[in-house]
Backbone as a ProteinNet text record, in pm:
[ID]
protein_1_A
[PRIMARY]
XXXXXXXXXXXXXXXXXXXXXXXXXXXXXXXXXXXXXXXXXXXXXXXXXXXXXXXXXXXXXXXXXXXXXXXXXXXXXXXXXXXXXXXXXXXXXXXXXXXXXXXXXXXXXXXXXXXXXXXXXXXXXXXXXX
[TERTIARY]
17621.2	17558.8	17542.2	17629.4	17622.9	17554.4	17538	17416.2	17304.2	17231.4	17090.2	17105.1	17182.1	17176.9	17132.8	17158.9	17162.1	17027	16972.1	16867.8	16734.6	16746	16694.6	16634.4	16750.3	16776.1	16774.8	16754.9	16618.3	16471.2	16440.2	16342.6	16291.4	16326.2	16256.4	16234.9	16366.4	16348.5	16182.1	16183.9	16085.4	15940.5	15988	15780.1	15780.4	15929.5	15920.3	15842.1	15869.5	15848.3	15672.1	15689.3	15556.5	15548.4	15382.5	15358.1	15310	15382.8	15326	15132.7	15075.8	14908.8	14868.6	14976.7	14993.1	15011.7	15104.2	15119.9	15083.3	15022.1	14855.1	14782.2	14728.8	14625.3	14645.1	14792.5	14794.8	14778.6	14867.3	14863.3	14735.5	14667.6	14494.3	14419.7	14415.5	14311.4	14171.5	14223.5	14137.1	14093.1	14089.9	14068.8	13952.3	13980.6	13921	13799.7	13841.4	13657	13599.4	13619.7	13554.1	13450.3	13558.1	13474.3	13386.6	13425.8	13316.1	13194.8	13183.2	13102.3	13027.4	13072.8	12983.1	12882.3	13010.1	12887.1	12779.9	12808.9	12676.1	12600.9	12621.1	12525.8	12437.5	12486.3	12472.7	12337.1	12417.3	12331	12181.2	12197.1	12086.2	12003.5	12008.6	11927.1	11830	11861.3	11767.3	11623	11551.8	11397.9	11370	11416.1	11431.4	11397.3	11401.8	11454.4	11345.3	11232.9	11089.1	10990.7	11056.2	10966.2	10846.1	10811	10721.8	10661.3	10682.4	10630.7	10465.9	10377.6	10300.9	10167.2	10197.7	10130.1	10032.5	9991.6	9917.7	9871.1	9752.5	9675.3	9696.8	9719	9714.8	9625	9537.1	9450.3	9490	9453.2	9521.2	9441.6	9274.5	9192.8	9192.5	9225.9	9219.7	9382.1	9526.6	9603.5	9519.7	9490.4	9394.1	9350.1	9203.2	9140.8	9198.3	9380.9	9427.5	9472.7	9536.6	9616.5	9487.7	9399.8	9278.8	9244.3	9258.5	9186	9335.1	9443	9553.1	9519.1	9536.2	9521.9	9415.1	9313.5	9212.9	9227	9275.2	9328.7	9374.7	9525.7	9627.3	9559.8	9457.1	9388.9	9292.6	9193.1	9143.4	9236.5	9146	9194.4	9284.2	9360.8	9524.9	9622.2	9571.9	9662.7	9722.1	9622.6	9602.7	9668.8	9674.4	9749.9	9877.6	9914.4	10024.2	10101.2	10008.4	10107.1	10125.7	10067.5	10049.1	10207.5	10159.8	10251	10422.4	10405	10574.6	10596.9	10533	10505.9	10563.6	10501.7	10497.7	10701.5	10697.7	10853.5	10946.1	10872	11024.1	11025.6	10944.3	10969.3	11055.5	11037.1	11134.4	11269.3	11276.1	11381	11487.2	11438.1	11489.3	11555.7	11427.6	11454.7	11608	11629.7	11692.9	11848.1	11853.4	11944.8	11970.7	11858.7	11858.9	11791.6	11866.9	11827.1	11815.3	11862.9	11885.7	11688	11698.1	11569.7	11437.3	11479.8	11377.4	11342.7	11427.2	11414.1	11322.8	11379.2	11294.8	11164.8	11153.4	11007	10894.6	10953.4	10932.5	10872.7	10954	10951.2	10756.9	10777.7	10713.2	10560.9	10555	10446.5	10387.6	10481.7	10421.1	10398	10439.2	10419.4	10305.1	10267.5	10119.8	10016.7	10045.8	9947.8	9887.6	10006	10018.5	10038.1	9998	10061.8	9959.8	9828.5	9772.7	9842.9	9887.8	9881.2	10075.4	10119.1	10269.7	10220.8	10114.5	10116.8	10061.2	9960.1	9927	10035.5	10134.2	10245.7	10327	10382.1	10474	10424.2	10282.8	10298.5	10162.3	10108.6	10033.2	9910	9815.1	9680.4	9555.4	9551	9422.8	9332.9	9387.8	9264	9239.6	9328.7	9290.8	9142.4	9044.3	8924.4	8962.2	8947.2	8984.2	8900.1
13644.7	13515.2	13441	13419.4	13356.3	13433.5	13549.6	13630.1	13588.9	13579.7	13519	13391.4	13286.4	13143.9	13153.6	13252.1	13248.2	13280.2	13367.4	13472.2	13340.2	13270.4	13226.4	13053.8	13003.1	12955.9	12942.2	13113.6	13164.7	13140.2	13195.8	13196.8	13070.3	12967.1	12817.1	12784.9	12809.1	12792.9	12862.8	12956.1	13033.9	12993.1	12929.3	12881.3	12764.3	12675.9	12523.6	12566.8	12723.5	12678.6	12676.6	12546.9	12590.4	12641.8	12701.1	12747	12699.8	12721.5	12628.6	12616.8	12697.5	12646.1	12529.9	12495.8	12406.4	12279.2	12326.4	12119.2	12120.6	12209.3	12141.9	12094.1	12196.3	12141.3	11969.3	11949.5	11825.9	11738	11753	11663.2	11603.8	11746.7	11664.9	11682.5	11651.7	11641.7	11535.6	11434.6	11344.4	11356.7	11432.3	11486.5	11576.2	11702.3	11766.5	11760.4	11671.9	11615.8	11556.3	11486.2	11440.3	11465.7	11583.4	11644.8	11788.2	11854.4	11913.1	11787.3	11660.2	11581.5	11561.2	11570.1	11579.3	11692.7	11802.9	11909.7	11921.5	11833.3	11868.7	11800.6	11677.7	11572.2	11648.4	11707	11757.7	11875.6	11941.8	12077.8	11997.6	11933.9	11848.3	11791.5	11791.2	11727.4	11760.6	11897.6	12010.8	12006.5	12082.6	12048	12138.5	12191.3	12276	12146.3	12036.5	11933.1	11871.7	11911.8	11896.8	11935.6	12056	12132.9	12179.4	12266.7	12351.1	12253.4	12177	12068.3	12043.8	12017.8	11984.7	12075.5	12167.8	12325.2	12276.1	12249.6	12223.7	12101	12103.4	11936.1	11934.1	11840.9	11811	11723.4	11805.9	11711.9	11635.7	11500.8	11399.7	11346.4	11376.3	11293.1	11334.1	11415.5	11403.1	11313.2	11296.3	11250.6	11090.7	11070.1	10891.8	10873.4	10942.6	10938.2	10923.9	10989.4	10969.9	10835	10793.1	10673.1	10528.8	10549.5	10447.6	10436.8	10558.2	10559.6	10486.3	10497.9	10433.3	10281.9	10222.8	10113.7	10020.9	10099.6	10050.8	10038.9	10103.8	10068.6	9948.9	10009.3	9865	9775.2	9749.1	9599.1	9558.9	9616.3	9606.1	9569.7	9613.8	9515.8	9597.6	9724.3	9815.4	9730.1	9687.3	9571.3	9428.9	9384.4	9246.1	9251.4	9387.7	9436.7	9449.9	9506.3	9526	9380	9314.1	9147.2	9097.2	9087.6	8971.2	9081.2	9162.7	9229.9	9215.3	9231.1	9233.1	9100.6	8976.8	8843.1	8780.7	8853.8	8794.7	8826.8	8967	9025.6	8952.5	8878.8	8834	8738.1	8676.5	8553.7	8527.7	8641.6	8682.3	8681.3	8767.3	8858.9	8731.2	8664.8	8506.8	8423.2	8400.3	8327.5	8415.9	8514	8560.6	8610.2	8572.8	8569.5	8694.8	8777.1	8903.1	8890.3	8776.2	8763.3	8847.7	8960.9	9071.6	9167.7	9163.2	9234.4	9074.2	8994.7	8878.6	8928	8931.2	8937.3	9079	9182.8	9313.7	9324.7	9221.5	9231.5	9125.5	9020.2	8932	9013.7	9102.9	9159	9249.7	9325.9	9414.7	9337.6	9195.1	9133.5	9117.2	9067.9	9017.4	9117.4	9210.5	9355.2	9413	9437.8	9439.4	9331	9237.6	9152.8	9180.3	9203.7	9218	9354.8	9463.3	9647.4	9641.8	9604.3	9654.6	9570.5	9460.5	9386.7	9422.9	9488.4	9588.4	9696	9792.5	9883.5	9904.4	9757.8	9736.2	9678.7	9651.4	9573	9665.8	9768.5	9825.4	10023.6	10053	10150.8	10181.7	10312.9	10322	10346.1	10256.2	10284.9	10252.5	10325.6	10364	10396.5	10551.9	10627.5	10607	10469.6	10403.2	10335.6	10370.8	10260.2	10123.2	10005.7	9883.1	9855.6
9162.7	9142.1	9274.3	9385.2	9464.1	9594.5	9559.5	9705.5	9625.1	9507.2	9384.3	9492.2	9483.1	9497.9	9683.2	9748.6	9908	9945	9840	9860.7	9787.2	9692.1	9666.7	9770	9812.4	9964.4	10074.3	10134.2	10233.8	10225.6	10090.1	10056.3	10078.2	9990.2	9996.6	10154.9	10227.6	10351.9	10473.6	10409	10452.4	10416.2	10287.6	10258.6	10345.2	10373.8	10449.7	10574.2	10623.8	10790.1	10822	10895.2	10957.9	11052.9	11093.8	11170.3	11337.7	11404.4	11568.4	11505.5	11494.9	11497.9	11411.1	11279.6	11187	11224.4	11297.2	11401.3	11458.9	11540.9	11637	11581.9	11459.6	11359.6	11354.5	11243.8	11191	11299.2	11422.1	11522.9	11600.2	11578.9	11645.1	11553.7	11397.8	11325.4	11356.7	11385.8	11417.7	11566.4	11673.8	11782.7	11710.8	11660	11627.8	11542.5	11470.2	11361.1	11449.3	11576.3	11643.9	11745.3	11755.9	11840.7	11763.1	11660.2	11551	11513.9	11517.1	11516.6	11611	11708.2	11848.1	11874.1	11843.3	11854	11760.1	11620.9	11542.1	11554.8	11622.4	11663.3	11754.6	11848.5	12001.2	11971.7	11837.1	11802.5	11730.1	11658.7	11565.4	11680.3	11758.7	11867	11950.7	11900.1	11992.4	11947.9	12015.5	12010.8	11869.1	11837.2	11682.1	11551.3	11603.7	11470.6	11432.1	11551.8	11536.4	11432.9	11354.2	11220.4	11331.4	11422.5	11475.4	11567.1	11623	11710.8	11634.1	11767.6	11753.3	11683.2	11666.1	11721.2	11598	11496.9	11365.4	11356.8	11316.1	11284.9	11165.6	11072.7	10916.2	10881.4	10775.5	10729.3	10605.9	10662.6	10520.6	10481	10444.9	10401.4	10277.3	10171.5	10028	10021.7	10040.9	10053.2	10025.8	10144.6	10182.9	10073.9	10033.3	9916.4	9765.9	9786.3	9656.5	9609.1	9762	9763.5	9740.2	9807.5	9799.7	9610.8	9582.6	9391.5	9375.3	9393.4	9315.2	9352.2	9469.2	9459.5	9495.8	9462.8	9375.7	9171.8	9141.3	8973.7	8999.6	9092.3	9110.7	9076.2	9182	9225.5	9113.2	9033.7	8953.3	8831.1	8706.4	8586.9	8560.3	8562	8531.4	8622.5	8738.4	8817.1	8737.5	8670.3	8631.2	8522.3	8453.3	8337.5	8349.3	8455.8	8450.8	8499	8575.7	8673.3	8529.4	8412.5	8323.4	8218.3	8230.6	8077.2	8182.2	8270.6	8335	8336.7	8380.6	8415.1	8286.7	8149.8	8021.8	7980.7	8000.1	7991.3	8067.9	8187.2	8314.1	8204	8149.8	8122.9	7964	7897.4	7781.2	7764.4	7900.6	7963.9	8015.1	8068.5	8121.8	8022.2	7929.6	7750.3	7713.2	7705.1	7660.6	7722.2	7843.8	7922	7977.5	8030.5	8079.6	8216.5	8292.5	8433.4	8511	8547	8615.6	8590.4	8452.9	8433.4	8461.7	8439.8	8492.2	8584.5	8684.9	8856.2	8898.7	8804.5	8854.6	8787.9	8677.1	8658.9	8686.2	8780.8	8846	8946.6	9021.2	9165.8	9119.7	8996.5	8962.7	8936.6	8928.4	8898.4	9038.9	9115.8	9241.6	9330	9310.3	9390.5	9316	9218.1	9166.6	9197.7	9262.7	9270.2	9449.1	9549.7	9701.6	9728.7	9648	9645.4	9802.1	9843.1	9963.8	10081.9	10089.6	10202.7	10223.3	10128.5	10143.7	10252.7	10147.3	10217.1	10370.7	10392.5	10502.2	10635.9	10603.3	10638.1	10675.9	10609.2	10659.4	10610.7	10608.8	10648.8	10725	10782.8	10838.6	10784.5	10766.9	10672.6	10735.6	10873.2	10907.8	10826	10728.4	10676	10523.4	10508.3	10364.3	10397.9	10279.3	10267.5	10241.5	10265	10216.1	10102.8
[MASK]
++++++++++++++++++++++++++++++++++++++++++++++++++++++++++++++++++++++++++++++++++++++++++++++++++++++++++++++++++++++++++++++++++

């Protein structure tokens, strides 16, 4: 019984020990992500991150043409449809103490009413027709 109790006593001892590469590890964990962060920053940076550089022209005039038919609806009477039917809901939505949806269909009226002078604002629309 008492060589079981000794043998069993080593043992535990033996899963405790660590290994010297173990307390390096723990000791510079935060050393080490830091610098695995660097290098992926470092690697991501390379001229690779380009997708084939310049080498291809893209034609985006059916793209243009799609976006021009959308907001042209917008702006027309599917526009006017939609400012009045969300406009009509904020205002339900409000009555009813569903402020949260007021506000997003508030947002959704007035953004149907200004959808070109958005997209003129903050994106690039050269090859939109006005």
């Amino acid at each position: 019984m008492g060589n079981k109790v000794k043998i069993n006593y080593w043992l535990l001892r033996l899963l405790e020990v660590k290994y010297p590469i173990q307390d390096w590890f723990s000791r510079n964990e935060r050393s080490i992500l830091f610098l695995a962060g660097i290098v992926l920053l470092a690697l991501g940076m390379c001229e690779y991150s380009t997708a084939q550089g310049l080498a291809a022209k893209y034609n985006d005039v059916r793209i243009a043409e799609a976006v021009n038919v959308i907001i042209t609806y917008i702006e027309g009477s599917f526009g006017a449809l939609i400012m009045v039917v969300s406009g009509i809901a904020a205002i339900m939505s409000a009555a009813f103490g569903q402020y949260r949806a007021a506000l997003s269909l508030l947002v959704v009226a007035v953004g149907a009413f200004i959808l070109r002078s958005i997209i003129s604002t903050f994106f690039n629309d050269a090859n939109i027709a006005p």
